Every structure is written in C-alpha cells, then in structure tokens.
mmCIF file with all atom_site columns, C-alpha atoms in Angstrom:
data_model
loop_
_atom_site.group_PDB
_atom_site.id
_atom_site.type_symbol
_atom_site.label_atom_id
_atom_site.label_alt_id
_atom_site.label_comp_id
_atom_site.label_asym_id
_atom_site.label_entity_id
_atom_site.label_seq_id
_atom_site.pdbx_PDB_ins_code
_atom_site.Cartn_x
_atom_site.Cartn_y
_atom_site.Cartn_z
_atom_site.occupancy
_atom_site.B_iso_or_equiv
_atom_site.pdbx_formal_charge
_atom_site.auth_seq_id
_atom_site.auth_comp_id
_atom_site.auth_asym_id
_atom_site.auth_atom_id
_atom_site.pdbx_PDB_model_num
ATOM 1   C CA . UNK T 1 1   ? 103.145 102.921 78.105  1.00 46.00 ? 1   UNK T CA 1
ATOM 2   C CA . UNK T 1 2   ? 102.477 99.119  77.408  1.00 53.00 ? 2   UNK T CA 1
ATOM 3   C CA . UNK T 1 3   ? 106.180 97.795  76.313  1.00 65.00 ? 3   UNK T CA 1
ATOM 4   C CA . UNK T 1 4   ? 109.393 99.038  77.903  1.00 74.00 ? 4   UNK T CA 1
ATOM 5   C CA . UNK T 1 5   ? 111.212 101.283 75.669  1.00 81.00 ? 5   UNK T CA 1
ATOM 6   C CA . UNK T 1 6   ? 115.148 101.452 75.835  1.00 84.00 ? 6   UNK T CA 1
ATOM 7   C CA . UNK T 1 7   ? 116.779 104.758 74.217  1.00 86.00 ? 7   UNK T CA 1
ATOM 8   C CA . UNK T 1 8   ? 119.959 105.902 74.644  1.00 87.00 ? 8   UNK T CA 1
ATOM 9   C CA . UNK T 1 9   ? 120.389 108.856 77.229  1.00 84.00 ? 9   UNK T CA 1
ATOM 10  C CA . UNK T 1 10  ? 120.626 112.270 75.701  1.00 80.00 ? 10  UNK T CA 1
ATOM 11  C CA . UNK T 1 11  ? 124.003 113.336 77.761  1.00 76.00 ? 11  UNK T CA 1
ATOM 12  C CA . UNK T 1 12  ? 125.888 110.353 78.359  1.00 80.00 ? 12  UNK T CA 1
ATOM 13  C CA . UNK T 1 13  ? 124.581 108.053 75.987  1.00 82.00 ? 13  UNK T CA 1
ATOM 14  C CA . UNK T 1 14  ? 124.102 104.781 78.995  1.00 82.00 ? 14  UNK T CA 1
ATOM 15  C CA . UNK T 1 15  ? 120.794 102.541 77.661  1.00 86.00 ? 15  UNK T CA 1
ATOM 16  C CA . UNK T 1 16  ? 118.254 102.495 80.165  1.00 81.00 ? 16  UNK T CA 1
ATOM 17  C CA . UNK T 1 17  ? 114.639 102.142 80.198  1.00 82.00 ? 17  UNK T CA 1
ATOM 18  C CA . UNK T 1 18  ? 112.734 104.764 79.472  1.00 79.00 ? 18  UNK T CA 1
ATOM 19  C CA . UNK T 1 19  ? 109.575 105.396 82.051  1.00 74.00 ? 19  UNK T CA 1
ATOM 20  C CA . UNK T 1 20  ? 107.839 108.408 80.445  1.00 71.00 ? 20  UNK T CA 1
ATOM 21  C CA . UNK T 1 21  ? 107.071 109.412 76.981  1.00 72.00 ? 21  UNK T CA 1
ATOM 22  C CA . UNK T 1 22  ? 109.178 112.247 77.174  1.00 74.00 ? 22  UNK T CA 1
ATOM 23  C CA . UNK T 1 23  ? 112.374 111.188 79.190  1.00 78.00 ? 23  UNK T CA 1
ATOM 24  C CA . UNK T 1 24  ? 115.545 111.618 77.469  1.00 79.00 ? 24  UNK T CA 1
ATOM 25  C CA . UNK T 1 25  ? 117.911 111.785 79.882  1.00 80.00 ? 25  UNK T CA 1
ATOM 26  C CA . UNK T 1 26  ? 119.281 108.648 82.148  1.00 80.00 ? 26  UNK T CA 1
ATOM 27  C CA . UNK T 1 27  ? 119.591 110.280 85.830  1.00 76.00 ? 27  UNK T CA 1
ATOM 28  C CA . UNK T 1 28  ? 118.677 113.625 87.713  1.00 69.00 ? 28  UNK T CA 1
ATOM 29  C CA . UNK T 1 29  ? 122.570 114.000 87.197  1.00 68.00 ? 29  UNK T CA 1
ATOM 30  C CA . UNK T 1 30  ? 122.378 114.500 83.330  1.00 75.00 ? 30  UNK T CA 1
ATOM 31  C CA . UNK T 1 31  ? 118.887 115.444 82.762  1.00 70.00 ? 31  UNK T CA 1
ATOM 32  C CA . UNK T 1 32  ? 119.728 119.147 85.044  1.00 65.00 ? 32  UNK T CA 1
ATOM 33  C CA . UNK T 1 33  ? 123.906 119.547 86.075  1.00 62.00 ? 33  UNK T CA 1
ATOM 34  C CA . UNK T 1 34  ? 122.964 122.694 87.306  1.00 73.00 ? 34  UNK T CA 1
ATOM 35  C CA . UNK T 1 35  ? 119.913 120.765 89.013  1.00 77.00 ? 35  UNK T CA 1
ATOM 36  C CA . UNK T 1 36  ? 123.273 119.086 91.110  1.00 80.00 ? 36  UNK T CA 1
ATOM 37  C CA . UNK T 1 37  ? 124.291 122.307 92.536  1.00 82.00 ? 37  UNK T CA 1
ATOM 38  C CA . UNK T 1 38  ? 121.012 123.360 93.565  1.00 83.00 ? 38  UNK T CA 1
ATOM 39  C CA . UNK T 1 39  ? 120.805 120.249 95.480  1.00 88.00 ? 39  UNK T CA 1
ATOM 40  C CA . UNK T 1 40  ? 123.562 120.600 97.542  1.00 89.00 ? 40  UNK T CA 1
ATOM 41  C CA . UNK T 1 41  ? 123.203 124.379 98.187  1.00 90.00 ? 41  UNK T CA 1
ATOM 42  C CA . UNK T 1 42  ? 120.061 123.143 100.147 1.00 91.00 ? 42  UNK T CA 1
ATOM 43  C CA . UNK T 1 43  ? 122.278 120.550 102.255 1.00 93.00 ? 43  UNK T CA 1
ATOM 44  C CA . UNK T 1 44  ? 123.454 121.196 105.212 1.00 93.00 ? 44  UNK T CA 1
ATOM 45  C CA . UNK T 1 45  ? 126.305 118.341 104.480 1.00 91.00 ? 45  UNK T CA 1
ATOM 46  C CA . UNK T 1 46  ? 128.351 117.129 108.188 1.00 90.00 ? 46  UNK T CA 1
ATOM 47  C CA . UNK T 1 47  ? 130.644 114.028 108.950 1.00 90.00 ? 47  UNK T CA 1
ATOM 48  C CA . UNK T 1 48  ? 130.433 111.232 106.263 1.00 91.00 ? 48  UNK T CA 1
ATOM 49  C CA . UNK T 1 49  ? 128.595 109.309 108.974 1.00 93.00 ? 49  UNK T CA 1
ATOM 50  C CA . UNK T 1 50  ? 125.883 111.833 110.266 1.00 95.00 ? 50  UNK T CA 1
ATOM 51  C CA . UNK T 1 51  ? 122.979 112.536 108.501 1.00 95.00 ? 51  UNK T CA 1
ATOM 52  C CA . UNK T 1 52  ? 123.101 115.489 105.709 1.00 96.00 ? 52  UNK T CA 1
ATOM 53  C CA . UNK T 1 53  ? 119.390 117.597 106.759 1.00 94.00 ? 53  UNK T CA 1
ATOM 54  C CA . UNK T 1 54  ? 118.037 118.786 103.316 1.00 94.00 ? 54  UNK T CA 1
ATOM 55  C CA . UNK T 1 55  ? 116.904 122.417 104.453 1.00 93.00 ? 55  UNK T CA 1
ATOM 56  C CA . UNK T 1 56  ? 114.568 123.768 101.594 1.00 91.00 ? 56  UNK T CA 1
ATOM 57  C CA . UNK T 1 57  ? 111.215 122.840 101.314 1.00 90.00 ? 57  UNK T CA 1
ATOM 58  C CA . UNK T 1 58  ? 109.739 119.572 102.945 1.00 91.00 ? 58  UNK T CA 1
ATOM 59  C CA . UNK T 1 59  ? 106.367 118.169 102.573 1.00 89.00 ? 59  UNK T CA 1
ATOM 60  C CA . UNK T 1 60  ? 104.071 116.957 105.712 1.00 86.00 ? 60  UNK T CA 1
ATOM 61  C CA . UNK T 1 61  ? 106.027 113.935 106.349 1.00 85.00 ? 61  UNK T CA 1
ATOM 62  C CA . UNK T 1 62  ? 109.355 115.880 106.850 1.00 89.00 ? 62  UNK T CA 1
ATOM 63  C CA . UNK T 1 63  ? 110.590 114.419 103.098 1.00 92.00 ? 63  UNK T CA 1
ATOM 64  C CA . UNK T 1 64  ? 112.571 117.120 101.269 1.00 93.00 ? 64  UNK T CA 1
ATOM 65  C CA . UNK T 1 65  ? 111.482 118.244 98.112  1.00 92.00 ? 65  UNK T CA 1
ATOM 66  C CA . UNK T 1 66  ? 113.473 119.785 94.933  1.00 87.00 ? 66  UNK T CA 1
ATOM 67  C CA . UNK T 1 67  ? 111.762 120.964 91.447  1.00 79.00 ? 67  UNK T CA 1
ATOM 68  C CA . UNK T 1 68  ? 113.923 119.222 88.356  1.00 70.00 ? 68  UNK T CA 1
ATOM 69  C CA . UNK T 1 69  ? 111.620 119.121 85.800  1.00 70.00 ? 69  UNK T CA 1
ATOM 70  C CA . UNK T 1 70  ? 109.324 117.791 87.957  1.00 79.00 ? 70  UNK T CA 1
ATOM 71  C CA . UNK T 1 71  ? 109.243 117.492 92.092  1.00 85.00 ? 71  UNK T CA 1
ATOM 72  C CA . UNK T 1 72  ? 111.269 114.623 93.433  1.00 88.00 ? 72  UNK T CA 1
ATOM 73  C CA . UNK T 1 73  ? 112.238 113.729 96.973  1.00 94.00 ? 73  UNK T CA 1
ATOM 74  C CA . UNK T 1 74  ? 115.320 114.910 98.175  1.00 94.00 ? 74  UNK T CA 1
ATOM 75  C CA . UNK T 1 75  ? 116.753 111.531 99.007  1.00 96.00 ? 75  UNK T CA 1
ATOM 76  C CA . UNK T 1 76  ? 115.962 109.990 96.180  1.00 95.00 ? 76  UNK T CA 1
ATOM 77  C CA . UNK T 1 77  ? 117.481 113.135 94.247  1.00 93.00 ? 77  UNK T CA 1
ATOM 78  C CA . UNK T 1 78  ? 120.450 112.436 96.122  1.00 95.00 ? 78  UNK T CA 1
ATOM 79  C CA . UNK T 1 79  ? 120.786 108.578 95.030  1.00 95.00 ? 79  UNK T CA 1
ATOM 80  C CA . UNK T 1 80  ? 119.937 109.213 91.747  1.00 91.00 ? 80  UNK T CA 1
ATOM 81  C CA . UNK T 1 81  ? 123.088 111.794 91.443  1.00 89.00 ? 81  UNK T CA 1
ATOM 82  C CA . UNK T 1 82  ? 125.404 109.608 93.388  1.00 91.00 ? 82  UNK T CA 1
ATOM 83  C CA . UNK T 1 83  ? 124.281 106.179 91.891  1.00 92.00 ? 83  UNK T CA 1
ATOM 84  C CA . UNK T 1 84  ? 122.278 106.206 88.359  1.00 88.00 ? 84  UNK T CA 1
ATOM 85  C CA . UNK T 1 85  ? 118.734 105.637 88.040  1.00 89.00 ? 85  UNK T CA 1
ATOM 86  C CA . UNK T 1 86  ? 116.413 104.228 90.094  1.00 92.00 ? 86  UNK T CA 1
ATOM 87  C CA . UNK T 1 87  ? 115.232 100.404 89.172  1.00 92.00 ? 87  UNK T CA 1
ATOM 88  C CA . UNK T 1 88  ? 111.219 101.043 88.138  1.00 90.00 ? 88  UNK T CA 1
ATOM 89  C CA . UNK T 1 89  ? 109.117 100.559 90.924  1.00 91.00 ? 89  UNK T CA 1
ATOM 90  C CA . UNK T 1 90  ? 111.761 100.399 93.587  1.00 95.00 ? 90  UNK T CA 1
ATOM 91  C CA . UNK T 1 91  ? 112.053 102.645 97.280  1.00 95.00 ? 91  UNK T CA 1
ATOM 92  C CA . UNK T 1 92  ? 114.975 104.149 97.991  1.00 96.00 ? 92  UNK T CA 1
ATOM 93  C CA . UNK T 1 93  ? 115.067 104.149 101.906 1.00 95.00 ? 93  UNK T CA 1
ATOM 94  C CA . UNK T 1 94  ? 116.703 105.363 105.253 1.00 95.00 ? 94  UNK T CA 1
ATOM 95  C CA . UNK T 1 95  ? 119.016 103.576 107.458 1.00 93.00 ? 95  UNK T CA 1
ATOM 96  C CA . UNK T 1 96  ? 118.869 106.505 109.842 1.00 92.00 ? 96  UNK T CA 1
ATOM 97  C CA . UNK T 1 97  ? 114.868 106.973 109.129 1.00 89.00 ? 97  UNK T CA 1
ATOM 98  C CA . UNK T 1 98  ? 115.682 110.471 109.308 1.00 91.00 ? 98  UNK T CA 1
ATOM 99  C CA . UNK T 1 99  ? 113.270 112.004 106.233 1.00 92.00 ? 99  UNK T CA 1
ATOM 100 C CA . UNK T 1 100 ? 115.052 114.810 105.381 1.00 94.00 ? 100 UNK T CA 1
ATOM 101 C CA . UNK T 1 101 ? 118.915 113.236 105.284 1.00 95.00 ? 101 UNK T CA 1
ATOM 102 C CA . UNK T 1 102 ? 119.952 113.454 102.222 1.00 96.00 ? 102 UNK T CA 1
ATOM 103 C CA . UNK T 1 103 ? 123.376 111.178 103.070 1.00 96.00 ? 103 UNK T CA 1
ATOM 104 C CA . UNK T 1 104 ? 123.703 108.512 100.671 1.00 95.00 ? 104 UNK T CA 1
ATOM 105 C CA . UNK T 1 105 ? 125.670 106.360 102.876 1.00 96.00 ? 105 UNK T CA 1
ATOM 106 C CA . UNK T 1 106 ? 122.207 106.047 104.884 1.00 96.00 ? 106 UNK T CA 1
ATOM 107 C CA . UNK T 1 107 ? 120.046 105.399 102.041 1.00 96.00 ? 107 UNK T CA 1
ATOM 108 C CA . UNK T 1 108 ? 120.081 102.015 100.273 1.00 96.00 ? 108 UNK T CA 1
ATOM 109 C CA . UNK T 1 109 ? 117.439 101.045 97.159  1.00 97.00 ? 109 UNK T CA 1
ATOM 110 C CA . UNK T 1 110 ? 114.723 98.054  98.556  1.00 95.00 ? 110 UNK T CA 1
ATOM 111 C CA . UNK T 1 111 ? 111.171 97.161  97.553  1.00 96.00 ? 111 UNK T CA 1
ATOM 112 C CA . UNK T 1 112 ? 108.078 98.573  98.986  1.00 94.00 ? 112 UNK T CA 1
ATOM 113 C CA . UNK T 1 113 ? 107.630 95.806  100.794 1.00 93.00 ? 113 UNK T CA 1
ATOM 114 C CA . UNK T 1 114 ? 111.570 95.639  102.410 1.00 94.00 ? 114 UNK T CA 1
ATOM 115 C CA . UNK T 1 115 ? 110.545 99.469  103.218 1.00 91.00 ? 115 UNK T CA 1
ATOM 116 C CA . UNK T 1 116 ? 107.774 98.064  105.210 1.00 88.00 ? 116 UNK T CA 1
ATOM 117 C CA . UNK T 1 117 ? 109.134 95.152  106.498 1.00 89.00 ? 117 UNK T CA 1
ATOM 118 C CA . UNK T 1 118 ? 111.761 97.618  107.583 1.00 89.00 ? 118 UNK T CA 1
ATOM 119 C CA . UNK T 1 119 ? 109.861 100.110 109.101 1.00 86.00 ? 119 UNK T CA 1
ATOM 120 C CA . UNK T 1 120 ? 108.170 97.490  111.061 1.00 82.00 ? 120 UNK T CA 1
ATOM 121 C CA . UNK T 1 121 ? 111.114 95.902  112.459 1.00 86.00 ? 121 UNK T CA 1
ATOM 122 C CA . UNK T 1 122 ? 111.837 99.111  113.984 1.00 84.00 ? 122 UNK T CA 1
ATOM 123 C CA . UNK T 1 123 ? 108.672 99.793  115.794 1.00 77.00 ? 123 UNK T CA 1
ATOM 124 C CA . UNK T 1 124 ? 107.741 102.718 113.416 1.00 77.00 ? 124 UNK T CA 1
ATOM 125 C CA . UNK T 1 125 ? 104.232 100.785 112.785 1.00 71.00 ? 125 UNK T CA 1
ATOM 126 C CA . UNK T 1 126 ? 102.344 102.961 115.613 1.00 65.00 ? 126 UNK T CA 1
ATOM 127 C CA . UNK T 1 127 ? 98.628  101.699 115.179 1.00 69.00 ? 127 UNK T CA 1
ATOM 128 C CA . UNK T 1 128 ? 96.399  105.153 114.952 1.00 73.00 ? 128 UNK T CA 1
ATOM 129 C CA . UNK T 1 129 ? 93.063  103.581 115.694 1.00 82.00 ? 129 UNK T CA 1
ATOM 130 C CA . UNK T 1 130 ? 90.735  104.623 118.298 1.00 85.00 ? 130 UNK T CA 1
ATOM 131 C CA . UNK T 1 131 ? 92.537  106.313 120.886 1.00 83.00 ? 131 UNK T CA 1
ATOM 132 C CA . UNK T 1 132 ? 95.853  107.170 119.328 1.00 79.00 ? 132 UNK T CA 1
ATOM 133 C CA . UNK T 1 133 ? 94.779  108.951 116.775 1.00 77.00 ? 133 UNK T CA 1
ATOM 134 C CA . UNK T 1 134 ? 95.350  112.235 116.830 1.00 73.00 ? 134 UNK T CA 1
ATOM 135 C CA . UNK T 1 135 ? 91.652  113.332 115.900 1.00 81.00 ? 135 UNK T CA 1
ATOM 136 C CA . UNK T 1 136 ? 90.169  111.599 118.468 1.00 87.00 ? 136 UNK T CA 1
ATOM 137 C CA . UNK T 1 137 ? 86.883  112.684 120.429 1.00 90.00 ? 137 UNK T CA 1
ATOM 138 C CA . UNK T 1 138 ? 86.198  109.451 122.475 1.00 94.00 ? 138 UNK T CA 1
ATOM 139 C CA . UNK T 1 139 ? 87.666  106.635 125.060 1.00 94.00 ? 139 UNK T CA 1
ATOM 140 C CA . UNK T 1 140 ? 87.222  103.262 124.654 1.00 94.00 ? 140 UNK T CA 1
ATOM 141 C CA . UNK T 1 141 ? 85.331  103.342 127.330 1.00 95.00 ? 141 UNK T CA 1
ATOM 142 C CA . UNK T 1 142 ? 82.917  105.263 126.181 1.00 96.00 ? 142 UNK T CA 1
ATOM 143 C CA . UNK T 1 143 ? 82.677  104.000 123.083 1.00 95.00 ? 143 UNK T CA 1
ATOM 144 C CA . UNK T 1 144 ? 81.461  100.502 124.861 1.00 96.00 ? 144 UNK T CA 1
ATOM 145 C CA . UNK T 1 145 ? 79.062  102.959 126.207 1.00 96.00 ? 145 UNK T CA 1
ATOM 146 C CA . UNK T 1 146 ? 77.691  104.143 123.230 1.00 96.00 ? 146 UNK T CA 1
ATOM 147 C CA . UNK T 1 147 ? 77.198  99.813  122.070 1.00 96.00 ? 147 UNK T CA 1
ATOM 148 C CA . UNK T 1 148 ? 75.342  99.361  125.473 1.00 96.00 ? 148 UNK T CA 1
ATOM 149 C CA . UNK T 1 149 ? 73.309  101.802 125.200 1.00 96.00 ? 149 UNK T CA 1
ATOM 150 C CA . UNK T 1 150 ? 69.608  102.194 124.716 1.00 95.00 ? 150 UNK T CA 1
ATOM 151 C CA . UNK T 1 151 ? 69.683  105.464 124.438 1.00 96.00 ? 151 UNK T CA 1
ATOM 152 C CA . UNK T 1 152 ? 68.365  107.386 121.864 1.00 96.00 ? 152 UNK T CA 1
ATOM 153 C CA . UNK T 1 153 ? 71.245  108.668 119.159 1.00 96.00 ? 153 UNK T CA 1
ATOM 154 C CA . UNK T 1 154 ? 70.337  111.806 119.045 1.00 96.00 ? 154 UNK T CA 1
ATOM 155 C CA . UNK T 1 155 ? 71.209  112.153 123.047 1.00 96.00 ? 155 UNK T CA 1
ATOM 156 C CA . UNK T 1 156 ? 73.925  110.181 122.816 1.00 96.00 ? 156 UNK T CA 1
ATOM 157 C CA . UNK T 1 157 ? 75.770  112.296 120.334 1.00 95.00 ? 157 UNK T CA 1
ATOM 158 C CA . UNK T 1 158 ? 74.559  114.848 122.494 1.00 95.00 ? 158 UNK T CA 1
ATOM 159 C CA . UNK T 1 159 ? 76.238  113.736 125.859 1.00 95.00 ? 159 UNK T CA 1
ATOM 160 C CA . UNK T 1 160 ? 79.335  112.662 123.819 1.00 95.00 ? 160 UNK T CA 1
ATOM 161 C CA . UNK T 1 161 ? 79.906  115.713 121.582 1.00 93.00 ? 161 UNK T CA 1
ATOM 162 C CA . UNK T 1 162 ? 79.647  113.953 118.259 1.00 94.00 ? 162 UNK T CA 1
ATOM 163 C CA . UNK T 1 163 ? 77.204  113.689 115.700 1.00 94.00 ? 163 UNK T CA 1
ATOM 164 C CA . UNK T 1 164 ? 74.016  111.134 115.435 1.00 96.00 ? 164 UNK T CA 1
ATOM 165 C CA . UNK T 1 165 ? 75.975  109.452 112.391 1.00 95.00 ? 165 UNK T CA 1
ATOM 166 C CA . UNK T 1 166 ? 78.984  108.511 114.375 1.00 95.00 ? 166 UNK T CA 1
ATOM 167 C CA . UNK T 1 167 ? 76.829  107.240 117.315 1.00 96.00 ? 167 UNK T CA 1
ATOM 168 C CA . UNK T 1 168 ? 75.241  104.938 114.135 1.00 96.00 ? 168 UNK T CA 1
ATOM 169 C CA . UNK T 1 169 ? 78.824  104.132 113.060 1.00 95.00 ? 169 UNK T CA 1
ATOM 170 C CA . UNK T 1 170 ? 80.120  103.049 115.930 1.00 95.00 ? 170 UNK T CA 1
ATOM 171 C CA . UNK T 1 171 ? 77.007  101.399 117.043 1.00 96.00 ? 171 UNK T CA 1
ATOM 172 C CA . UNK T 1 172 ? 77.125  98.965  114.110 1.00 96.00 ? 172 UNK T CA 1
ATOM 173 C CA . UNK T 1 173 ? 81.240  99.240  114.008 1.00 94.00 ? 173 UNK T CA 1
ATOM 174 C CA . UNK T 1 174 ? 81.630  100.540 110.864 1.00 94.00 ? 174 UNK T CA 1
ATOM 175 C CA . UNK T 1 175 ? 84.302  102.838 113.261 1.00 92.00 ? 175 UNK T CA 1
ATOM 176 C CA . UNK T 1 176 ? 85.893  101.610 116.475 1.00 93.00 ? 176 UNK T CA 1
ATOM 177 C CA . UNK T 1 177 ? 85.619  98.194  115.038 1.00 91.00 ? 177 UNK T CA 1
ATOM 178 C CA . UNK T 1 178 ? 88.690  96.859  116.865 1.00 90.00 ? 178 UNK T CA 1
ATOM 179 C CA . UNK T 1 179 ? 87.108  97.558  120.150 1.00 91.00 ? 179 UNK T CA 1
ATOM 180 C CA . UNK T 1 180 ? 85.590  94.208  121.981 1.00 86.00 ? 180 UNK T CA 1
#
C-alpha cells in the first residue's frame, strides 16, 4: 500500500491507520472479543508485579503465540488489548526479558533500535562466532592450524572432521574471520 489510509474501525468507530487492505477493525480487542478470552485462558496471570507466563504454544525463541485472524505474539496481543494499536513499525518489548510474560506492566512500546539498544545494555548481545556457537566443530586453536598449514585440504579436513570446503573457507576467512 503506497499512501496511508485512515478508516474508521468497524466496532468502535476510533480513526486509525489502516496497515492492510483488508483491516477493519482498530485493535486485537475489537477485531475478535472472544479472541480476549482465549488469551487469558492461556495465562497463567500472578501478582501485578510478577511476570504473567503465556502457556499455549511458543515458537523457538520462547515468544508465545495466539491465532486471531492471523498469528501474533502473545505480548504484543496483550498490549494491543490493554492499550490500542500498535504505532506502525514499532516493538513492543520486555522489562523483565522474560519472552513468554504476557504482563503489561513489563512491556512498554520502543523502536527496533531502543529494543536493541536495550538488549545490549543488558548483556543479552552474546557474540555466537567461532567457539560459542552452538554448532561448532573447531577451537581457535586449531583453526590457526588449519591458516598455517601446508597441508593438503583434503587431509586437513580429514584430521579435523570437516569437509575440504570449510578447510578453503577458513583458509581464506570467508569463516572464522574474527580470528587473528
């Protein structure tokens, strides 16, 4: 969609702009009420402090998931029927940085880069090259093995367990480039 469209929401009538061709409705709240119920069923809801664990489904990063018309995060579910709509483009993050908490107290709206800037600040950056990531086959040191080498790749993959091509790759550090 080129231009920004404003229509009036189906349910409560509030302007707002409209992101998809077919959106009628303002919020998650008046698009689906029963949607809202749903929701909380899968909530396991404690103090108004603690975090609120979304226990249906979750995707790999531990993010809940709910099916309104279309799949939408749990937390942002949870803003959208406590608060409005989202602002286009915007995150809606985790004080706690507790994926599935569902709390709105903990979440709070911020840009992508606030949501990185954030996650930064508290050490949640972990750098998965070489060593730390969890697919791993070699050491450093023996990657500065494989760059001294003279060996021939074939034997080298051999000796290492990996394959010519990654001896080639990290010989010319297309890989392992932040090793010295």
């Amino acid at each position: 969609m080129a231009s920004k469209e404003f229509i009036a929401c189906a349910r409560c009538k509030v302007i707002f702009t409209r992101q998809r061709n077919e959106q009628r409705f303002c919020s998650m709240r008046c698009r689906q009420p029963s949607a809202a119920k749903r929701f909380w069923s899968n909530v396991n809801t404690l103090g108004p402090n603690e975090c609120w664990f979304w226990t249906g489904g979750v995707d790999k990063n531990g993010y809940g998931r709910i099916l309104a018309g279309h799949t939408v995060l749990s937390h942002r579910f949870a803003w959208e029927l406590a608060n409005g709509p989202i602002p286009e483009g915007m995150c809606v993050c985790h004080s706690c940085d507790n994926p599935p908490c569902c709390n709105v107290r903990h979440l709070w709206i911020g840009s992508v880069a606030m949501n990185n800037s954030d996650r930064n600040a508290k050490g949640r950056n972990s750098d998965r090259r070489g060593e730390m990531h969890p697919l791993c086959r070699l050491t450093t040191s023996e990657v500065l093995t494989i760059r001294k080498s003279t060996e021939p790749q074939d034997t080298l993959a051999d000796r290492f367990g990996i394959t010519q091509s990654n001896v080639s790759l990290i010989q010319r550090r297309k890989t392992w480039a932040h090793v010295t």
